[in-house]
Amino acid sequence: MINITPILCRAGTMDNYSYLITDKQSNISALIDPSEVGPIVTVCQAKSIKPQYILNTHHHFDHTDGNLELKKLYNCKVVGNEEDKSRIRGLDISLKKGEIFHIGSSQCQIISVDGHTIGHILYYFADSKALFTGDTLFNLCIGGIFEGTPEQMWNSIQKIKSLPEDTLFYPGHEYTLHAAREALYFSQNDKEVQKYLQTAQSRLAQGLPAGPFTLGEEKRCNPYLSAANYEEFLQRLNY
Ligand code: FE
Ligand code: ZN
């Protein structure tokens, strides 16, 4: 089981979320997608934690920019998809699709989700019911399709939808309010979407992330997950 601390990076511009995770049994910690160094070091110092790993979901700079400096600072290992070997800064440990990686006694499954980039992966901690979705799944929307095809993105979304509904997911950016209008439009102001937004807004007002929400809530409220079929998904992409 892991503890999860979200760390807002690039606040006000890109609104990235990095995450500090700690295996409760061993106290071994890892950083997910260290976007920038400052806010991460502040949190690690306050908690007296020296992370042993950096886990990257994909190669984009706003997810990997802290890799080299944090690696020097904490002497930690950078972990990522073997397909991104040449693109992730300072990569030490290459992962294969479906592989199980361990943070102490916590098991983490590597799920490959091409679309936003080719080589994007998710980190799924089944025991903790936690899924780190990088730039593939956000609250009420999905990541831009930059390197893959819409069909690859659709297949990746179906993989996410097949995970248990009570899984909490942790996205790579805070985009909830930007996505709200679209979600309300496609849901025709469905009550559950309105409730989702109320919860998100009240958490944001307290200085917290909008999430986490469960995959079940997301399947009902996110227009890209609720699309009935591939045709509808394509229509929604062109919204
Ligand atoms: Fe990205
Ligand atoms: Zn990003």
Coordinates of N, CA and C in Angstrom, one line a residue, chain A:
M1 N 0.8 -1.2 0.0 CA 0.0 0.0 0.0 C 0.9 1.3 0.0
I2 N 0.4 2.3 -0.7 CA 1.2 3.5 -0.8 C 0.4 4.7 -0.3
N3 N 1.2 5.7 0.3 CA 0.6 7.0 0.6 C 0.9 7.9 -0.6
I4 N 0.0 8.8 -0.9 CA 0.2 9.6 -2.1 C 0.1 11.1 -1.7
T5 N 1.1 11.9 -2.1 CA 1.1 13.3 -1.9 C 1.2 14.0 -3.3
P6 N 0.1 14.7 -3.7 CA 0.2 15.5 -5.0 C 1.1 16.7 -4.8
I7 N 1.9 17.1 -5.8 CA 2.7 18.3 -5.7 C 2.4 19.1 -6.9
L8 N 1.8 20.3 -6.8 CA 1.5 21.1 -7.9 C 2.8 21.8 -8.4
C9 N 3.1 21.7 -9.7 CA 4.3 22.3 -10.3 C 3.8 23.2 -11.4
R10 N 4.7 24.1 -11.8 CA 4.3 25.0 -12.9 C 3.0 25.6 -12.7
A11 N 2.7 26.0 -11.4 CA 1.4 26.6 -11.1 C 1.1 27.8 -11.9
G12 N -0.2 27.8 -12.4 CA -0.6 29.0 -13.1 C -0.3 29.0 -14.6
T13 N 0.7 28.2 -15.0 CA 1.0 28.1 -16.4 C 0.5 26.7 -16.9
M14 N 1.2 25.7 -16.6 CA 0.8 24.3 -17.1 C 0.1 23.5 -16.1
D15 N 0.2 24.0 -14.8 CA -0.5 23.2 -13.7 C -0.3 21.7 -13.7
N16 N 1.0 21.4 -13.7 CA 1.3 19.9 -13.7 C 1.1 19.4 -12.2
Y17 N 0.8 18.1 -12.2 CA 0.9 17.4 -10.9 C 2.0 16.4 -10.9
S18 N 3.0 16.6 -10.0 CA 3.9 15.5 -9.7 C 3.3 14.8 -8.5
Y19 N 3.8 13.6 -8.2 CA 3.3 12.9 -7.0 C 4.4 12.3 -6.2
L20 N 4.4 12.4 -4.9 CA 5.4 11.7 -4.1 C 4.6 10.5 -3.5
I21 N 5.1 9.3 -3.7 CA 4.4 8.2 -3.2 C 5.4 7.4 -2.3
T22 N 4.8 6.9 -1.2 CA 5.7 6.2 -0.2 C 5.0 4.8 0.1
D23 N 5.8 3.8 0.0 CA 5.3 2.4 0.4 C 5.2 2.4 1.9
K24 N 4.0 2.1 2.4 CA 3.8 2.2 3.9 C 4.7 1.2 4.7
Q25 N 4.9 0.1 4.1 CA 5.6 -0.9 4.9 C 7.1 -0.7 5.0
S26 N 7.7 -0.3 3.8 CA 9.2 -0.1 3.8 C 9.6 1.3 3.9
N27 N 8.7 2.3 3.7 CA 9.0 3.7 3.7 C 9.8 4.1 2.5
I28 N 9.9 3.2 1.5 CA 10.6 3.6 0.2 C 9.7 4.5 -0.6
S29 N 10.3 5.6 -1.1 CA 9.5 6.6 -1.8 C 9.9 6.7 -3.3
A30 N 9.0 7.2 -4.0 CA 9.3 7.5 -5.4 C 8.5 8.8 -5.8
L31 N 9.1 9.5 -6.9 CA 8.4 10.6 -7.4 C 7.8 10.3 -8.8
I32 N 6.6 10.7 -9.0 CA 6.1 10.5 -10.4 C 6.1 11.8 -11.2
D33 N 6.7 11.7 -12.4 CA 6.7 12.9 -13.3 C 7.2 14.2 -12.6
P34 N 8.4 14.2 -12.2 CA 8.9 15.5 -11.5 C 9.0 16.6 -12.5
S35 N 8.0 17.5 -12.5 CA 7.9 18.5 -13.5 C 8.9 19.6 -13.3
E36 N 9.1 20.0 -12.0 CA 10.2 21.0 -11.7 C 10.7 20.7 -10.3
V37 N 11.9 21.2 -10.0 CA 12.6 20.8 -8.8 C 12.1 21.5 -7.6
G38 N 11.9 22.8 -7.6 CA 11.6 23.6 -6.4 C 10.4 23.0 -5.5
P39 N 9.2 22.9 -6.1 CA 8.1 22.5 -5.2 C 8.3 21.1 -4.7
I40 N 9.0 20.2 -5.5 CA 9.2 18.8 -5.0 C 10.2 18.8 -3.9
V41 N 11.3 19.5 -4.0 CA 12.3 19.5 -2.9 C 11.6 20.1 -1.6
T42 N 10.8 21.1 -1.7 CA 10.1 21.7 -0.6 C 9.3 20.6 0.2
V43 N 8.5 19.8 -0.6 CA 7.7 18.8 0.0 C 8.6 17.6 0.6
C44 N 9.6 17.2 -0.1 CA 10.5 16.1 0.4 C 11.2 16.6 1.7
Q45 N 11.6 17.8 1.7 CA 12.3 18.3 2.9 C 11.4 18.4 4.1
A46 N 10.2 18.9 3.9 CA 9.2 19.0 5.0 C 8.9 17.6 5.5
K47 N 8.9 16.6 4.7 CA 8.6 15.2 5.1 C 9.8 14.4 5.5
S48 N 11.0 15.0 5.3 CA 12.3 14.3 5.5 C 12.4 13.0 4.7
I49 N 12.0 13.1 3.4 CA 12.0 12.0 2.5 C 13.0 12.1 1.4
K50 N 13.8 11.0 1.2 CA 14.7 11.0 0.1 C 14.2 9.9 -0.9
P51 N 13.5 10.4 -2.0 CA 13.0 9.4 -2.9 C 14.1 8.5 -3.5
Q52 N 13.8 7.2 -3.7 CA 14.7 6.3 -4.4 C 14.5 6.1 -5.9
Y53 N 13.3 6.5 -6.3 CA 13.0 6.3 -7.7 C 12.3 7.6 -8.3
I54 N 12.4 7.8 -9.6 CA 11.6 8.7 -10.3 C 10.9 7.8 -11.4
L55 N 9.6 7.9 -11.4 CA 8.8 7.1 -12.4 C 8.2 8.1 -13.4
N56 N 8.6 7.9 -14.6 CA 8.1 8.8 -15.7 C 7.0 8.1 -16.5
T57 N 5.9 8.9 -16.8 CA 4.8 8.3 -17.6 C 5.1 8.4 -19.1
H58 N 5.8 9.5 -19.5 CA 6.2 9.8 -20.9 C 7.3 10.8 -20.9
H59 N 7.8 11.1 -22.1 CA 9.0 11.8 -22.3 C 8.9 13.4 -22.2
H60 N 7.6 13.9 -22.3 CA 7.5 15.4 -22.4 C 8.2 16.1 -21.3
F61 N 8.8 17.3 -21.6 CA 9.6 18.0 -20.7 C 8.9 18.4 -19.4
D62 N 7.6 18.6 -19.5 CA 6.9 19.1 -18.3 C 6.6 17.9 -17.4
H63 N 7.1 16.7 -17.7 CA 7.0 15.6 -16.8 C 8.4 15.0 -16.4
T64 N 9.4 15.5 -17.1 CA 10.8 14.9 -16.9 C 11.8 16.0 -16.6
D65 N 11.4 17.2 -16.5 CA 12.4 18.3 -16.4 C 13.2 18.2 -15.1
G66 N 12.6 17.7 -14.1 CA 13.3 17.6 -12.8 C 14.2 16.4 -12.7
N67 N 14.2 15.5 -13.6 CA 14.9 14.2 -13.5 C 16.4 14.3 -13.1
L68 N 17.1 15.1 -13.9 CA 18.6 15.1 -13.7 C 19.0 15.7 -12.4
E69 N 18.4 16.8 -12.1 CA 18.8 17.5 -10.9 C 18.3 16.7 -9.6
L70 N 17.2 16.1 -9.7 CA 16.7 15.3 -8.5 C 17.5 14.0 -8.4
K71 N 17.9 13.5 -9.5 CA 18.7 12.3 -9.5 C 20.1 12.6 -8.8
K72 N 20.6 13.7 -9.1 CA 21.9 14.1 -8.4 C 21.7 14.4 -6.9
L73 N 20.6 15.0 -6.6 CA 20.3 15.4 -5.3 C 20.0 14.2 -4.4
Y74 N 19.2 13.3 -4.9 CA 18.8 12.1 -4.0 C 19.5 10.8 -4.4
N75 N 20.3 10.8 -5.4 CA 20.9 9.6 -5.9 C 19.9 8.5 -6.2
C76 N 18.8 9.0 -6.8 CA 17.7 8.0 -7.1 C 17.8 7.6 -8.6
K77 N 17.0 6.5 -8.9 CA 17.0 5.9 -10.2 C 15.8 6.4 -11.0
V78 N 16.1 6.7 -12.3 CA 15.0 7.1 -13.2 C 14.4 5.9 -13.9
V79 N 13.1 5.8 -13.8 CA 12.4 4.6 -14.3 C 11.4 5.0 -15.4
G80 N 11.4 4.3 -16.5 CA 10.4 4.6 -17.6 C 10.4 3.5 -18.6
N81 N 9.6 3.7 -19.7 CA 9.3 2.8 -20.7 C 10.6 2.6 -21.5
E82 N 10.9 1.3 -21.8 CA 12.1 1.0 -22.6 C 12.0 1.7 -24.0
E83 N 10.8 1.8 -24.5 CA 10.6 2.5 -25.8 C 11.0 3.9 -25.8
D84 N 11.0 4.5 -24.6 CA 11.4 5.9 -24.5 C 12.8 6.1 -24.0
K85 N 13.6 5.1 -24.1 CA 15.0 5.1 -23.6 C 15.8 6.3 -24.1
S86 N 15.6 6.7 -25.4 CA 16.4 7.8 -25.9 C 15.8 9.1 -25.6
R87 N 14.6 9.1 -25.0 CA 13.9 10.4 -24.9 C 13.7 10.8 -23.5
I88 N 13.8 9.9 -22.5 CA 13.6 10.3 -21.1 C 15.0 10.6 -20.5
R89 N 15.1 11.8 -20.0 CA 16.3 12.2 -19.4 C 16.8 11.3 -18.3
G90 N 18.0 10.8 -18.4 CA 18.7 10.1 -17.3 C 18.1 8.8 -16.9
L91 N 17.4 8.1 -17.9 CA 16.7 6.8 -17.6 C 17.7 5.8 -17.2
D92 N 17.5 5.1 -16.1 CA 18.3 4.0 -15.5 C 17.7 2.7 -15.7
I93 N 16.3 2.6 -15.4 CA 15.6 1.3 -15.4 C 14.6 1.3 -16.5
S94 N 14.7 0.4 -17.5 CA 13.7 0.4 -18.5 C 12.7 -0.7 -18.2
L95 N 11.4 -0.3 -18.5 CA 10.3 -1.2 -18.2 C 9.7 -1.7 -19.5
K96 N 9.1 -2.9 -19.4 CA 8.4 -3.4 -20.5 C 6.9 -3.4 -20.2
K97 N 6.1 -3.4 -21.3 CA 4.6 -3.4 -21.1 C 4.2 -4.6 -20.2
G98 N 3.3 -4.4 -19.3 CA 2.8 -5.4 -18.5 C 3.6 -5.8 -17.3
E99 N 4.9 -5.3 -17.3 CA 5.8 -5.7 -16.3 C 5.3 -5.2 -14.9
I100 N 5.7 -5.9 -13.8 CA 5.4 -5.5 -12.5 C 6.7 -4.9 -11.9
F101 N 6.6 -3.6 -11.4 CA 7.7 -3.0 -10.8 C 7.4 -2.8 -9.3
H102 N 8.4 -2.9 -8.4 CA 8.1 -2.8 -7.0 C 8.7 -1.5 -6.4
I103 N 7.8 -0.8 -5.6 CA 8.3 0.2 -4.7 C 8.2 -0.4 -3.3
G104 N 9.3 -0.9 -2.8 CA 9.2 -1.6 -1.5 C 8.3 -2.8 -1.7
S105 N 7.3 -2.9 -0.9 CA 6.4 -4.1 -1.0 C 5.2 -3.8 -1.8
S106 N 5.1 -2.6 -2.4 CA 4.0 -2.2 -3.2 C 4.2 -2.6 -4.7
Q107 N 3.3 -3.3 -5.3 CA 3.4 -3.8 -6.6 C 2.8 -2.7 -7.6
C108 N 3.5 -2.5 -8.7 CA 3.0 -1.6 -9.6 C 3.0 -2.2 -11.0
Q109 N 1.9 -2.2 -11.7 CA 1.8 -2.7 -13.0 C 2.0 -1.7 -14.1
I110 N 2.7 -2.0 -15.1 CA 3.0 -1.0 -16.2 C 2.0 -1.3 -17.3
I111 N 1.2 -0.3 -17.6 CA 0.1 -0.4 -18.6 C 0.5 0.5 -19.8
S112 N 0.6 0.0 -21.0 CA 1.0 0.8 -22.1 C -0.2 1.4 -22.8
V113 N -0.1 2.7 -23.0 CA -1.3 3.5 -23.5 C -0.8 4.5 -24.6
D114 N -0.5 4.0 -25.8 CA -0.1 4.9 -26.9 C -1.3 5.8 -27.2
G115 N -0.9 7.0 -27.7 CA -1.9 8.0 -28.1 C -1.4 9.4 -27.9
H116 N -1.3 9.9 -26.7 CA -0.7 11.2 -26.4 C 0.7 11.2 -26.9
T117 N 1.5 10.2 -26.6 CA 2.8 9.9 -27.2 C 2.8 8.4 -27.5
I118 N 3.7 8.0 -28.3 CA 4.0 6.6 -28.5 C 5.0 6.2 -27.3
G119 N 4.6 5.3 -26.5 CA 5.4 4.9 -25.4 C 4.9 5.4 -24.1
H120 N 3.8 6.1 -24.1 CA 3.2 6.6 -22.8 C 2.8 5.3 -22.0
I121 N 3.1 5.3 -20.7 CA 2.7 4.3 -19.8 C 1.9 4.8 -18.6
L122 N 1.1 3.9 -18.0 CA 0.5 4.2 -16.7 C 1.1 3.4 -15.6
Y123 N 1.1 3.9 -14.4 CA 1.5 3.1 -13.3 C 0.3 2.7 -12.4
Y124 N 0.0 1.4 -12.3 CA -1.2 1.0 -11.6 C -0.9 0.2 -10.4
F125 N -1.2 0.7 -9.2 CA -1.0 0.0 -7.9 C -2.4 -0.6 -7.5
A126 N -2.6 -1.8 -7.9 CA -3.9 -2.5 -7.7 C -4.2 -2.6 -6.3
D127 N -3.3 -2.9 -5.4 CA -3.6 -3.1 -4.0 C -4.1 -1.7 -3.4
S128 N -3.5 -0.7 -3.8 CA -3.8 0.7 -3.3 C -4.9 1.3 -4.0
K129 N -5.4 0.6 -5.1 CA -6.5 1.2 -5.9 C -6.1 2.5 -6.5
A130 N -4.9 2.7 -7.0 CA -4.4 3.9 -7.5 C -3.8 3.8 -8.9
L131 N -4.1 4.7 -9.7 CA -3.7 4.7 -11.1 C -3.1 6.1 -11.5
F132 N -1.9 6.1 -11.9 CA -1.3 7.4 -12.3 C -1.3 7.5 -13.8
T133 N -2.1 8.5 -14.3 CA -2.4 8.5 -15.7 C -1.7 9.5 -16.6
G134 N -0.7 10.3 -16.0 CA 0.1 11.2 -16.9 C -0.8 12.1 -17.7
D135 N -0.5 12.1 -19.0 CA -1.3 13.0 -19.9 C -2.2 12.1 -20.8
T136 N -2.6 10.9 -20.3 CA -3.6 10.2 -21.1 C -5.0 10.4 -20.6
L137 N -5.2 10.4 -19.3 CA -6.5 10.7 -18.7 C -6.4 11.8 -17.7
F138 N -7.3 12.8 -17.9 CA -7.4 13.9 -17.0 C -8.9 13.9 -16.4
N139 N -9.1 14.7 -15.4 CA -10.5 14.8 -15.0 C -11.4 15.4 -16.1
L140 N -12.4 14.7 -16.5 CA -13.4 15.1 -17.5 C -12.8 15.3 -18.9
C141 N -11.6 15.0 -19.2 CA -11.1 15.1 -20.5 C -9.9 14.1 -20.7
I142 N -9.3 14.1 -21.9 CA -8.1 13.2 -22.1 C -7.0 14.1 -22.7
G143 N -5.8 13.5 -22.8 CA -4.7 14.2 -23.4 C -4.8 14.4 -24.9
G144 N -4.1 15.4 -25.4 CA -4.0 15.6 -26.8 C -3.3 14.4 -27.5
I145 N -3.8 14.1 -28.7 CA -3.2 13.0 -29.4 C -2.1 13.5 -30.3
F146 N -0.8 13.5 -29.8 CA 0.3 14.1 -30.5 C 1.1 13.2 -31.4
E147 N 1.3 12.0 -30.9 CA 2.2 11.0 -31.6 C 1.4 9.8 -32.1
G148 N 0.4 9.4 -31.4 CA -0.4 8.3 -31.8 C -1.6 8.6 -32.7
T149 N -2.5 7.7 -32.9 CA -3.7 7.9 -33.7 C -4.9 7.9 -32.8
P150 N -6.0 8.5 -33.2 CA -7.2 8.4 -32.4 C -7.6 7.0 -32.1
E151 N -7.3 6.1 -33.0 CA -7.7 4.7 -32.7 C -6.8 4.1 -31.6
Q152 N -5.5 4.5 -31.6 CA -4.6 4.0 -30.5 C -5.1 4.6 -29.1
M153 N -5.5 5.9 -29.2 CA -6.0 6.5 -28.0 C -7.3 5.9 -27.5
W154 N -8.2 5.5 -28.4 CA -9.4 4.8 -28.1 C -9.1 3.5 -27.4
N155 N -8.2 2.8 -28.0 CA -7.8 1.5 -27.4 C -7.2 1.7 -26.0
S156 N -6.4 2.7 -25.8 CA -5.8 3.0 -24.5 C -6.9 3.3 -23.5
I157 N -7.9 4.1 -23.9 CA -9.0 4.4 -23.0 C -9.8 3.2 -22.6
Q158 N -10.0 2.2 -23.6 CA -10.7 1.0 -23.2 C -9.9 0.2 -22.2
K159 N -8.6 0.2 -22.2 CA -7.8 -0.5 -21.2 C -8.1 0.1 -19.8
I160 N -8.1 1.5 -19.8 CA -8.4 2.1 -18.5 C -9.7 1.8 -18.0
K161 N -10.7 1.7 -18.9 CA -12.1 1.5 -18.5 C -12.3 0.0 -18.0
S162 N -11.3 -0.9 -18.4 CA -11.5 -2.2 -17.9 C -10.9 -2.5 -16.5
L163 N -10.3 -1.4 -15.9 CA -9.8 -1.6 -14.5 C -11.0 -1.4 -13.5
P164 N -10.8 -1.9 -12.3 CA -11.9 -1.8 -11.3 C -12.4 -0.3 -11.2
E165 N -13.8 -0.2 -11.0 CA -14.4 1.1 -11.0 C -14.0 1.9 -9.8
D166 N -13.6 1.2 -8.7 CA -13.3 2.0 -7.5 C -11.8 2.4 -7.4
T167 N -11.1 2.3 -8.6 CA -9.7 2.7 -8.7 C -9.7 4.3 -8.7
L168 N -8.9 4.9 -7.9 CA -8.8 6.3 -7.9 C -7.7 6.7 -8.9
F169 N -7.9 7.7 -9.7 CA -6.8 8.0 -10.7 C -6.2 9.4 -10.4
Y170 N -4.9 9.5 -10.8 CA -4.2 10.7 -10.4 C -3.5 11.3 -11.7
P171 N -4.1 12.3 -12.3 CA -3.6 12.8 -13.6 C -2.4 13.7 -13.5
G172 N -1.8 14.0 -14.7 CA -0.6 14.8 -14.8 C -0.8 16.3 -14.9
H173 N -2.1 16.7 -15.0 CA -2.3 18.2 -15.0 C -3.7 18.5 -14.3
E174 N -3.8 19.7 -13.8 CA -5.1 20.2 -13.3 C -5.9 20.9 -14.4
Y175 N -6.7 20.1 -15.1 CA -7.5 20.7 -16.2 C -9.0 20.7 -16.0
T176 N -9.4 20.3 -14.8 CA -10.8 20.0 -14.5 C -11.8 21.1 -15.0
L177 N -11.5 22.4 -14.6 CA -12.4 23.4 -14.9 C -12.4 23.8 -16.4
H178 N -11.3 23.6 -17.0 CA -11.2 23.8 -18.5 C -12.1 22.8 -19.2
A179 N -12.2 21.6 -18.6 CA -13.0 20.6 -19.3 C -14.4 20.6 -19.0
A180 N -14.8 21.4 -18.0 CA -16.2 21.3 -17.5 C -17.3 21.6 -18.5
R181 N -17.0 22.7 -19.3 CA -18.1 23.1 -20.3 C -18.4 22.0 -21.2
E182 N -17.3 21.4 -21.7 CA -17.5 20.3 -22.7 C -18.2 19.1 -22.0
A183 N -17.8 18.8 -20.8 CA -18.5 17.6 -20.1 C -20.0 17.9 -19.9
L184 N -20.3 19.1 -19.5 CA -21.7 19.5 -19.3 C -22.5 19.4 -20.6
Y185 N -21.8 19.9 -21.7 CA -22.5 19.9 -23.0 C -22.8 18.5 -23.4
F186 N -21.9 17.6 -23.4 CA -22.1 16.2 -23.8 C -23.0 15.4 -22.9
S187 N -23.0 15.7 -21.6 CA -23.8 15.0 -20.7 C -25.2 15.6 -20.6
Q188 N -25.5 16.7 -21.3 CA -26.7 17.5 -21.2 C -27.0 17.8 -19.8
N189 N -26.0 18.3 -19.1 CA -26.2 18.8 -17.7 C -26.6 17.7 -16.7
D190 N -26.2 16.5 -17.0 CA -26.5 15.4 -16.1 C -26.2 15.7 -14.7
K191 N -27.0 15.2 -13.8 CA -26.9 15.5 -12.3 C -25.5 15.1 -11.8
E192 N -25.1 13.9 -12.3 CA -23.8 13.4 -11.7 C -22.6 14.2 -12.1
V193 N -22.7 14.8 -13.4 CA -21.6 15.7 -13.8 C -21.6 17.0 -13.0
Q194 N -22.8 17.5 -12.7 CA -22.9 18.7 -11.9 C -22.3 18.4 -10.5
K195 N -22.6 17.2 -9.9 CA -22.1 16.9 -8.6 C -20.6 16.8 -8.6
Y196 N -20.1 16.1 -9.7 CA -18.6 16.0 -9.9 C -18.0 17.4 -9.8
L197 N -18.6 18.3 -10.6 CA -18.0 19.7 -10.7 C -18.1 20.4 -9.3
Q198 N -19.2 20.2 -8.6 CA -19.3 20.8 -7.3 C -18.2 20.3 -6.4
T199 N -17.9 19.0 -6.4 CA -16.9 18.4 -5.5 C -15.5 19.0 -6.0
A200 N -15.3 19.0 -7.3 CA -14.0 19.5 -7.8 C -13.8 21.0 -7.4
Q201 N -14.9 21.8 -7.5 CA -14.7 23.2 -7.2 C -14.5 23.4 -5.7
S202 N -15.1 22.6 -4.9 CA -14.9 22.9 -3.4 C -13.5 22.4 -3.0
R203 N -13.0 21.4 -3.6 CA -11.6 21.0 -3.3 C -10.6 22.0 -3.8
L204 N -10.8 22.5 -5.0 CA -9.9 23.5 -5.6 C -9.9 24.8 -4.7
A205 N -11.1 25.1 -4.2 CA -11.2 26.4 -3.4 C -10.4 26.2 -2.1
Q206 N -10.2 25.0 -1.7 CA -9.4 24.7 -0.5 C -7.9 24.6 -0.8
G207 N -7.6 24.8 -2.1 CA -6.2 24.7 -2.5 C -5.8 23.2 -2.7
L208 N -6.7 22.4 -2.8 CA -6.4 20.9 -3.1 C -6.6 20.6 -4.6
P209 N -6.1 19.5 -5.1 CA -6.4 19.1 -6.5 C -7.9 18.8 -6.5
A210 N -8.5 18.9 -7.8 CA -9.9 18.6 -8.0 C -10.2 17.2 -7.6
G211 N -9.3 16.3 -7.9 CA -9.5 14.9 -7.7 C -8.9 14.5 -6.3
P212 N -8.8 13.2 -6.0 CA -9.0 12.1 -7.0 C -10.5 11.7 -7.1
F213 N -10.8 11.3 -8.3 CA -12.1 10.7 -8.6 C -11.9 9.2 -9.0
T214 N -13.0 8.4 -8.9 CA -12.8 7.0 -9.2 C -13.0 6.8 -10.7
L215 N -12.5 5.7 -11.2 CA -12.8 5.4 -12.7 C -14.2 5.3 -13.0
G216 N -15.0 4.8 -12.0 CA -16.4 4.7 -12.1 C -17.1 6.0 -12.4
E217 N -16.7 7.0 -11.5 CA -17.3 8.4 -11.7 C -16.8 8.9 -13.1
E218 N -15.6 8.6 -13.4 CA -15.0 9.2 -14.7 C -15.7 8.5 -15.9
K219 N -16.0 7.3 -15.8 CA -16.7 6.6 -16.9 C -18.1 7.2 -17.2
R220 N -18.7 7.7 -16.1 CA -20.0 8.3 -16.3 C -20.0 9.8 -16.6
C221 N -18.9 10.5 -16.3 CA -18.9 11.9 -16.4 C -17.9 12.4 -17.5
N222 N -16.9 11.7 -17.8 CA -15.9 12.1 -18.8 C -16.4 11.8 -20.2
P223 N -16.6 12.8 -21.1 CA -17.3 12.5 -22.4 C -16.5 11.6 -23.3
Y224 N -15.2 11.4 -23.0 CA -14.4 10.5 -23.9 C -14.4 9.1 -23.4
L225 N -14.8 9.0 -22.1 CA -15.0 7.6 -21.5 C -16.4 7.1 -21.7
S226 N -17.3 8.1 -21.7 CA -18.7 7.7 -21.8 C -19.2 7.6 -23.3
A227 N -18.3 7.9 -24.2 CA -18.7 7.8 -25.6 C -19.1 6.3 -25.9
A228 N -20.2 6.1 -26.6 CA -20.8 4.8 -26.7 C -20.0 3.9 -27.7
N229 N -19.3 4.5 -28.6 CA -18.5 3.7 -29.6 C -17.4 4.6 -30.2
Y230 N -16.6 4.0 -31.1 CA -15.5 4.8 -31.7 C -16.0 6.0 -32.5
E231 N -17.1 5.9 -33.2 CA -17.6 7.0 -34.0 C -17.9 8.2 -33.1
E232 N -18.6 7.9 -32.0 CA -19.0 8.9 -31.1 C -17.7 9.6 -30.5
F233 N -16.7 8.7 -30.2 CA -15.5 9.2 -29.6 C -14.8 10.2 -30.6
L234 N -14.8 9.8 -31.9 CA -14.2 10.7 -32.9 C -15.0 12.0 -33.0
Q235 N -16.3 12.0 -33.0 CA -17.1 13.2 -33.0 C -16.8 14.1 -31.8
R236 N -16.6 13.5 -30.7 CA -16.3 14.3 -29.5 C -14.9 14.9 -29.5
L237 N -14.0 14.2 -30.1 CA -12.7 14.7 -30.3 C -12.7 16.0 -31.1
N238 N -13.6 16.1 -32.0 CA -13.7 17.4 -32.8 C -14.6 18.4 -32.3
Y239 N -15.0 18.3 -31.0 CA -15.9 19.2 -30.4 C -15.4 20.7 -30.6

